[in-house]
Amino acid sequence: MKKLNADFIPWKFLDEYRGTDFSGEWPTLPEMFSISARRFKSRPCLTDFEGEYGSKNTLTYSQAERKILKLASWFSGNGVVKEDRIAVSGKNSPEWAVVFFAAMYAGAVVVPIDYGLHDSEIENLLNTAEPKFLFIDEEKFEHFAQRENVFSLSPKFSEKYVYNLSSENAGALDMPSEDDLAAILFTSGTTGNPKGVMLTHKNLVSCCYIAQTRMQIFETDVFYALLPIHHAYTMQAVMIEALSVGAEIVFGKSMAVSRLMKELKEGQITMLLGVPLLFNKLLSGILKGIKAKGPVVNGVIHLMLGFSYFVKKVFGINIGKKLFKAVLQQANIYSLRIAICGGGPLADSVFKIYNEMGIDFVQGYGLTETSPIITLNPIYHFKIESVGQYFFPYMEMKILDKGEDGIGEVCVKGPMVFKGYYKMPEETSLVFTEDGWFKTGDLGFLDKEGYLILAGRAKNMIVTEGGKNVYPEEIENAFQLYSDFEQITVQAYTEDKNSKSELIEALVYPSDDLFEKLKLERKNNPAPAEVYDALMEQVKAVNKTLQPYARITRLTVLDKPLEMTTTKKVKRSYKK
């Protein structure tokens, strides 16, 4: 685990191209891609497994650039001018990435839309963004084809297929500048008044390179784009980061275990970025396999895990990769160099076990409004309890309105902070202080080394009768390795309507594993008493580890799971 030199500047190589290939402080996204295409012409760039019988397809940087420029010329020849919007909605694919960059080469603004939304919700976002063109995947193509200027990300509709578009009337490309708008990302309001985050080229490119001051990446890395690419996390931490250094992107379209295992193995993935649900599922499978080997083997392996972690933390030597080679190969993650968890809090115990097994596993944190990365744990000096160190001196972070426990709202300033909400000046002003600090809405505190420890979202905080603040996320984290819980979501409830004090309830959707273990069949009617009792026993066990004021006092077993976002977080719109 080699520590990055304090003088290491990841974007230093750009000086060679400054003044010729770009003229601003930072290159724009198309300028960044063009520089990578010059440096790494023949290296693999965009890969999927959509060939015959699931075979691997790869575009080199030169091939990808040709497709991007061809489409950008088509945009220009069909009337696209600077700041026109171009929408894209579909499964992760090279075609999606080609549209993303081609739009920017033509000076347009990309509007990535969640493909998992209902058609009516997508329509609402399109009506707000008013794009000149829409590119959409095959499942929704026929529905949206009734609109004007709709094209396909799938070769199934060959006449409208993105790769088949070419123009004899191509004009000169009106390239953007670094302060121009690059993308509008909608974060909420799909059924009402949509809230679109406006990100400039400087926002996205500065965030990309500044994040690399905490983690070095290489052209030999292979990034796995498994989470939906419309989301700021995957868009930045996978696609933009990879292309900035000439690395390869493997596009995954499904979290189905068989496909995931195939792509991890055949893609030889070195950089796996995921959310807690993904890493919990992977780990659950690994631990299940170890436990099946019997109590003696299980005990010995856990002793080895503890020893591996001790050596890694104290001496900075990673022996886990050798000790647990067979285990990692079985799970198809032996090729991993780094795993990063974002999009939500991960239990300390999960974080620790991956590191024990020799995977350099870290957490990061950010919001769509911050492009999105604003903290990252360096692999050479990670802290399990933290979501990472903020990127001083390239940005600022402070805690506003601290309580007695030192916890307050996390606020930031820096080149990655967004321009504002699309056509929402009032909403924009509400999230900034008078002196220009962006208020994240998250609660936490900073340690002496600039590492951020999060407590939870300000709007989710529960205030107990004794005036204690309880953060639902911290309680939920305590259950992440309990396989009987498919979902657990903590919220407040009140027994006395005249009282403002809140008690703590857990909403639980039990796992299939629990029903199997109890030899019960899952039905849509209320869960049997045995299920409630089994879950309550585990709730009681966790309660013993919590402060008295933070203990769960009511358990509600759900008949169906709560709705989740595409990054596998429960939508907290259930509270009565």
Coordinates of C-alpha atoms in Angstrom, one line a residue, residues 370 374 390 394-398 411-417 432-433 435-438:
T370 CA -21.0 18.1 -5.8
I374 CA -16.1 15.2 -2.0
Y390 CA -12.0 15.7 2.0
Y394 CA -8.5 21.9 -3.5
M395 CA -11.8 22.4 -1.7
E396 CA -13.1 23.4 1.7
M397 CA -15.4 21.6 4.2
K398 CA -16.9 22.8 7.5
C411 CA -21.1 22.3 4.2
V412 CA -18.6 22.6 1.3
K413 CA -17.0 25.0 -1.2
G414 CA -15.0 24.1 -4.2
P415 CA -14.9 23.8 -8.1
M416 CA -17.1 20.7 -8.0
V417 CA -20.1 22.4 -6.4
F432 CA -26.4 28.0 -0.1
T433 CA -25.4 30.2 2.9
D435 CA -21.3 33.5 2.0
G436 CA -21.5 30.8 -0.6
W437 CA -21.2 27.5 1.3
F438 CA -23.3 24.6 -0.1

